[in-house]
Amino acid sequence: MSTHTNIDMTIKIGGAAGQGIQTIGNLLARACRDAGFYIMAINDFESRVRGGHSFFQMRISDKPVYAPHHRIDLLIALNRETWDLHKDQLQDDGIAILEVPLDSPSKQVFEVEFSTLAKEIGSSLYSNTVAAAVGLSILGASFDKIADLLSWQFAGKKEDIIQKNIKAARLGYDAVKDIQFSRQPFLKTSNPKGQIMEGSRAIALGAIASDCRVAAFYPMSPATSIMQHLAGWTNRLPLVVEQAEDEIAAVNMVIGASFAGARAMTATSGGGFCLMTEGLGLSAITETPIVIVDAQRPGPATGLPTRTAQGDLLFAIHASQDDFPRFVFAPGSLLEAFELTQKAFALSEKYQVPAIILVDQYMVDAIFLLEHSFTFSKKVERFTVGDKDLKDPKNYNRYELTPSGVSPRALPCTGAARVIVSSDEHREDGHITEDIDNRNAMVNKRKSKLPDMIREMSVPQALYPEAKIVLLGWGSTSGSIKESVEGLRNEGMDVGCLLFTDLWPFPTAIVESHLKDPVKIIITVEQNSGAQFGHLLKEQTGISCTHAILKYDGRPFYPIEIMDAVKEKEKH
Amino acid sequence: MSTHTNIDMTIKIGGAAGQGIQTIGNLLARACRDAGFYIMAINDFESRVRGGHSFFQMRISDKPVYAPHHRIDLLIALNRETWDLHKDQLQDDGIAILEVPLDSPSKQVFEVEFSTLAKEIGSSLYSNTVAAAVGLSILGASFDKIADLLSWQFAGKKEDIIQKNIKAARLGYDAVKDIQFSRQPFLKTSNPKGQIMEGSRAIALGAIASDCRVAAFYPMSPATSIMQHLAGWTNRLPLVVEQAEDEIAAVNMVIGASFAGARAMTATSGGGFCLMTEGLGLSAITETPIVIVDAQRPGPATGLPTRTAQGDLLFAIHASQDDFPRFVFAPGSLLEAFELTQKAFALSEKYQVPAIILVDQYMVDAIFLLEHSFTFSKKVERFTVGDKDLKDPKNYNRYELTPSGVSPRALPCTGAARVIVSSDEHREDGHITEDIDNRNAMVNKRKSKLPDMIREMSVPQALYPEAKIVLLGWGSTSGSIKESVEGLRNEGMDVGCLLFTDLWPFPTAIVESHLKDPVKIIITVEQNSGAQFGHLLKEQTGISCTHAILKYDGRPFYPIEIMDAVKEKEKH
Amino acid sequence: MLTPKDFNSDYQNQWCPGCGNFGILEAMKDALATQGIPPEKILIISGIGQAAKTPHFLNCNMFHSLHGRALPLALGAKLANHDLKIIVNSGDGDCYGEGGNHFIHAIRRNTDLTLLVHNNQVYGLTKGQASPTSGLGMTTALQPDGVISEPFNGPAVALSLGAGFVARGFSGNKEHLSSLIQKGMDHKGVSLIDIMQPCVSFNKINTFEWYKERVYETDNPEPDDLPQAMKLSMEWGDAIPIGIFYQTKKQDFTSRIKGLEKGPLIFRNYDPQEANSIFQGS
Amino acid sequence: MLTPKDFNSDYQNQWCPGCGNFGILEAMKDALATQGIPPEKILIISGIGQAAKTPHFLNCNMFHSLHGRALPLALGAKLANHDLKIIVNSGDGDCYGEGGNHFIHAIRRNTDLTLLVHNNQVYGLTKGQASPTSGLGMTTALQPDGVISEPFNGPAVALSLGAGFVARGFSGNKEHLSSLIQKGMDHKGVSLIDIMQPCVSFNKINTFEWYKERVYETDNPEPDDLPQAMKLSMEWGDAIPIGIFYQTKKQDFTSRIKGLEKGPLIFRNYDPQEANSIFQGS
Ligand SMILES: Cc1ncc(C[n+]2csc(CCOP(=O)(O)OP(=O)(O)O)c2C)c(N)n1
Ligand SMILES: Cc1ncc(C[n+]2csc(CCOP(=O)(O)OP(=O)(O)O)c2C)c(N)n1
Ligand code: SF4
Ligand code: SF4
Ligand SMILES: [Mg+2]
Ligand SMILES: [Mg+2]
């Protein structure tokens, strides 16, 4: 890579939990964004609060980037473990800044005693500021910029604190000013290209763009951050966020709120979703709209609580006893997260069925640059009725049989229409019956929504779909897959991809048309060990994947891993 | 049907819940069994304790019968509703005995005032005995036999009670002695052909044949009866049955008991199974064997609590987050219920994975004639180890990596081997780690059990598998499907069937070999609205079913329904 | 003027003749009529069980939900529209067994609703297993050697959790029960009324007669005397008090939520501008 | 003679430096050593959370299970082998939040085990949300307007449920805590020890200092005086008692099960003949 052609570099800062890695990350990300670069970064941490090993890894580029890179140009190691674990990732011409000296010196490695410098200011707590300044200094940022950033980061803190941080930064900045590094992107800045955003925020913004008014949850990584954003906005919007005693309560609160007329959602991870499956069925038989976000992490059971996975696809589609219609979406970008959350709310309410949004720790915790502003529509279309919309409100039937399967939904205690709802099989008026004809009519009613629901599903995003090798992906792997496709094409391979966001009801017809050519090599790329999407595809279309590229170690895909695996599969 | 060739008749007794229909059923079933007939009977009741409508419908034959029949030869109606609901089922030459007179008389209908006669004895409570005697009298049983039966049925009650019942029976017996009925099976008796048994009892017996020692449950129809049998045996075996505070507790008690060394099980229905899905994952990652019976009923949610369905197949296979190996079985007969329960226990322990047994309300509550005795093996093979089996007990590793994926399982506090278990991803010694290589090794370890597990799966039962039309069924529908196949063949159609009991891991290779012929018409026959087995087949083999015959009204299939549907599909 | 008949449902009752639930149903109609709230302004939420079928036999708005889950559902509804007048009909299994965790936390929150626990000391709908409140030694088909767990005392537990309104009623004393329900409805916050209810089909110990012989009316003379309330709640055996054991004023849950000061959520307007400014500022 | 060191684990600790859990860990080692039960004869069961990681830092048998589910798992193990000596390490979220229903019912059953609730009044492992025991008004990222639900009082609720051993401890008083744990282990039946434990990372209100200033040692002079116990359990604010609030003899659960008189299930023999005769007779 040479600075005058284009910029695409990766910086990684590693240390123990509690060393303030995330603050360093925030500073670096903000600086790069302000300097006009595209960025994306992953947060990698263990299921503990202090100690252990965690890192922030950011890619900086002058072109949009949607996936992490496997090689590191600049490594800042606040502890020894970071060096040991990641030294192999260092580019041949990359450099590393270490707190702890190495046994055998290397010309790529420089020493900076972050904590010693910090203590000069008064406390080792300033180590992270020192480290951030070290990084920015090496990348060529001006000290003024760094000082500005610190004022922004610590806005609201005492002036004294801000000044001490600026001093700490100065020490770090100066400590490395003699290091010559081939990449100095800050020498070539431009206007900011957009806004920094995590996936969790995009989902939360999607919820408020949907006029979500009640969010109930039980804390669970990696879903909690979505609720945390919402909780911060409750005093600015008609929105209540309630922490439930468990996930069962959370989903039932959401059902109750929705029944009473508020759009409502919950967010959890697989283990919590298990506990919500009975509620999912309740939403289905009572035809009460709900939105559930399942932020996936590796399982089974507790698994790897703070890591990423795509292991809940088939579970989400089949969860809860007996058959019923539902929606399942899986966004692959910030914009998709924002828009699919709105789609989930709208369609869940329009069809009176539950909607599930599958994201994962990578998607939720990673930060990306949002190039285009989110737009908030002036009006949110609601699909409820009141007395005025009803011919005979006094004899209102909540489950009136209609050609579309959707019955007018009135809200309790808002008029003369009495709303009668039961989780037992029920008549049109909502009361229980075990009658055979009624049972058949009600199952058919619910099922009859499916054709319309399928028509709402968007086509998968297709990149070179006519290629001989087609990679299939869904949800968060979209960025890595696209980059690997471009990479492989640059190497002369005829590769394309189909990236799915609208997963259920499965858009069978659309997919078949894309994959019907029998000589195609179809490869499903997933973050699970079972090739779940591959199975779904076969079940729905009869099409078998030729190969599967599966990663289930809890870390997101690097494009190179997909590229290597494709080449490997091609050989066989 | 003529009495001198062969016997195949159906008797139905209907009335309100609480009228003692089940007692009548017991008496009739016992009488027919003692008289050397084959029988099968269904119990149909609503989700209430008194009132409403329920019935007992028994088929009596001189050949084995494994499915209910749709036409009734003798209808005994303790209330008006029974007549109204079932009169259309009456054979052209069948007869009905009614408590309440009809508006327009019919020569098929006779009146007996059961409760008036009962009151002659002292209480309308004797109505059911009167009704039972009416039925047996019409069928040609001797009064002595009836008196014997009553003494057996009320054994343990006061002599006075027994005598009053016999008197009540006499009144009923005499009241209909002038009715001429073309079927009098009791005129041609023989030796008993076996033992009367419900599906629930066969499963419970399978559990004790497996040396199950702890059963934990939360009451839920239709699963409770299985636990009720076990509860009755706790003082005769090393067995404890504990009612939990909820299903989450139940499954975790089972995991705890199994971990400590007892074979353990739970039984529930779909809604309860939802709540057990997180525990299923715990069993999986900790490799603790458990057996869960899911006695299916129609959903979603509460649905039709006392009725039958096969709607949980895909849920059972995919329940809980992330991928892991499990077994799923679905017995279709008493013997299969007994044997598959043992297989579930044995394989769950052998492979240290959860096993799920799918039954349903029909299977659990119906009674059949068990022709061959169950055999209890002298020894139950256990798959645990102690200090003596270990090279170095002090450094025991619960999750030692082995070629088969199965690690020696020691029990806590039974020796020097320390047993360390965690629901987080763990090292060989059981302690948590987030290491990438370890994660991959552990997922692969668990997954590597699959090839051996698949080899344990039995081939589906095949009847005329070379036929042009092949019906596919799983679990409890086996009897009805087989009878419909024979019926259609008698009518000259080339029909066969494959009946699955061992559902997961799916025995793909075996199935493919059976269904590879592309000109075959394949019809899946299921008690759900989604054709779940059909989807599973396609996912696993790529083979699409040509048609699906689906029933989801909560009532079991009659063979004729399948026959008619096959003929209908054939036309198109 | 409303009368109890104004709450009659066309839907056919499904309980056993003689069931104690009828007394509760009548007391509810009486209480609702006296309160003068028309049926379309009332929301009844229930779980699953015989008790939980109650709302089908009234003509109010209703949500007959999942076994054990009435309380979180009620809270959700209340968050969406805190003007809702909510009554919860629950069973001893529904509320103290499957729903035990929600019971605890509903009391911690002090959600404004009236909680009627039809306590028949047995699982009725599933045909007679022991419930959390079944007496020690009671035998059933599933507990052939008798119950060996201590019975759950709803009122005592509620008191230990800081409940603001705790009462015990008896389905056989309709007038008294109606007045308890009314006072419960008047109370702002969660009001627990644990109602002793004979199950003629499955509970052959705690029969109508059994209760009749023991029950006596009393109220805590000083309603906010907690130790005395605790004593009353634990009185069981030859004499069983019914009445209000404890009452004190506490702010109810939705009143404590800042964001709800502007009125029920469902009546407020969507605010895309504010949403957009949140986006811009983030 | 065992020493605390005999319970050391090779596995590296994962708690924050200064965490109150260290005090609990040390007290446990001390108690176990004094009790003289070797590590291989002890089974520790935990849910999920910082508290629930405790067994990894000891060298006994252990099952680190699901969030909230330690108690039913422990009961299952106990049913299989009632000779097991079981300690449960749970958090305030684990035990009183997700696991609230099991907490109630474990006490009703009086399962013989020692239940240590590491009560840091916050969700530690998930980074600082309010827990069921968080004080009113405590603000967190998820409760920006402060906690509005009444804190859950484990000891008081246990008393209302008829628990036989109820104590409160403080992680900062190791010797006292060790003695509580020992007495809890000696007690046959469920023994609840609610342990006040500072979380240095997320609870900035109930700090070590905060507790230190308030905690005083006391035992209920008449251990089975329930009203007094209730009073002690509810004492909170400027002075917070630690000690045994209540103790009384009660038969423990497995002793009440007839079928267990012949010894632990896992040591009994499979009896195919009896099984067969059950089959024949049915
Ligand atoms: C998750 C779940 N588990 C179990 C059941 C089965 N079930 C229905 S009602 C009931 C108990 C009824 O007892 P109670 O709540 O006391 O009400 P009652 O019928 O006595 O009024 C049970 C266990 C269910 N519907 N859902
Ligand atoms: C079903 C489920 N829900 C949520 C979580 C996430 N979770 C892990 S630990 C924890 C709470 C921890 O709080 P506490 O029990 O008080 O323990 P502490 O960490 O404070 O010691 C939660 C909510 C989970 N693992 N499983
Ligand atoms: S079973 Fe008991 S509670 Fe249920 S309706 Fe009958 S008498 Fe009432
Ligand atoms: S987060 Fe709190 S409870 Fe957890 S280890 Fe750190 S100090 Fe202890
Ligand atoms: Mg009850
Ligand atoms: Mg805590």
Tab-separated table of N, CA and C and ligand atoms in Angstrom, chain D residues 92 118 120 122, ligand 6:
chain	number	residue	atom	x	y	z
D	92	ASP	N	-27.822	-11.820	42.850
D	92	ASP	CA	-29.138	-11.255	43.140
D	92	ASP	C	-30.035	-11.291	41.906
D	118	HIS	N	-24.871	-13.831	46.364
D	118	HIS	CA	-23.905	-12.726	46.307
D	118	HIS	C	-24.693	-11.492	45.881
D	120	ASN	N	-24.952	-8.032	45.182
D	120	ASN	CA	-24.245	-6.767	44.921
D	120	ASN	C	-25.198	-5.681	44.431
D	122	VAL	N	-26.837	-5.311	41.843
D	122	VAL	CA	-26.627	-4.884	40.455
D	122	VAL	C	-26.363	-6.123	39.607
E	6	MG	MG	-25.571	-9.098	41.119
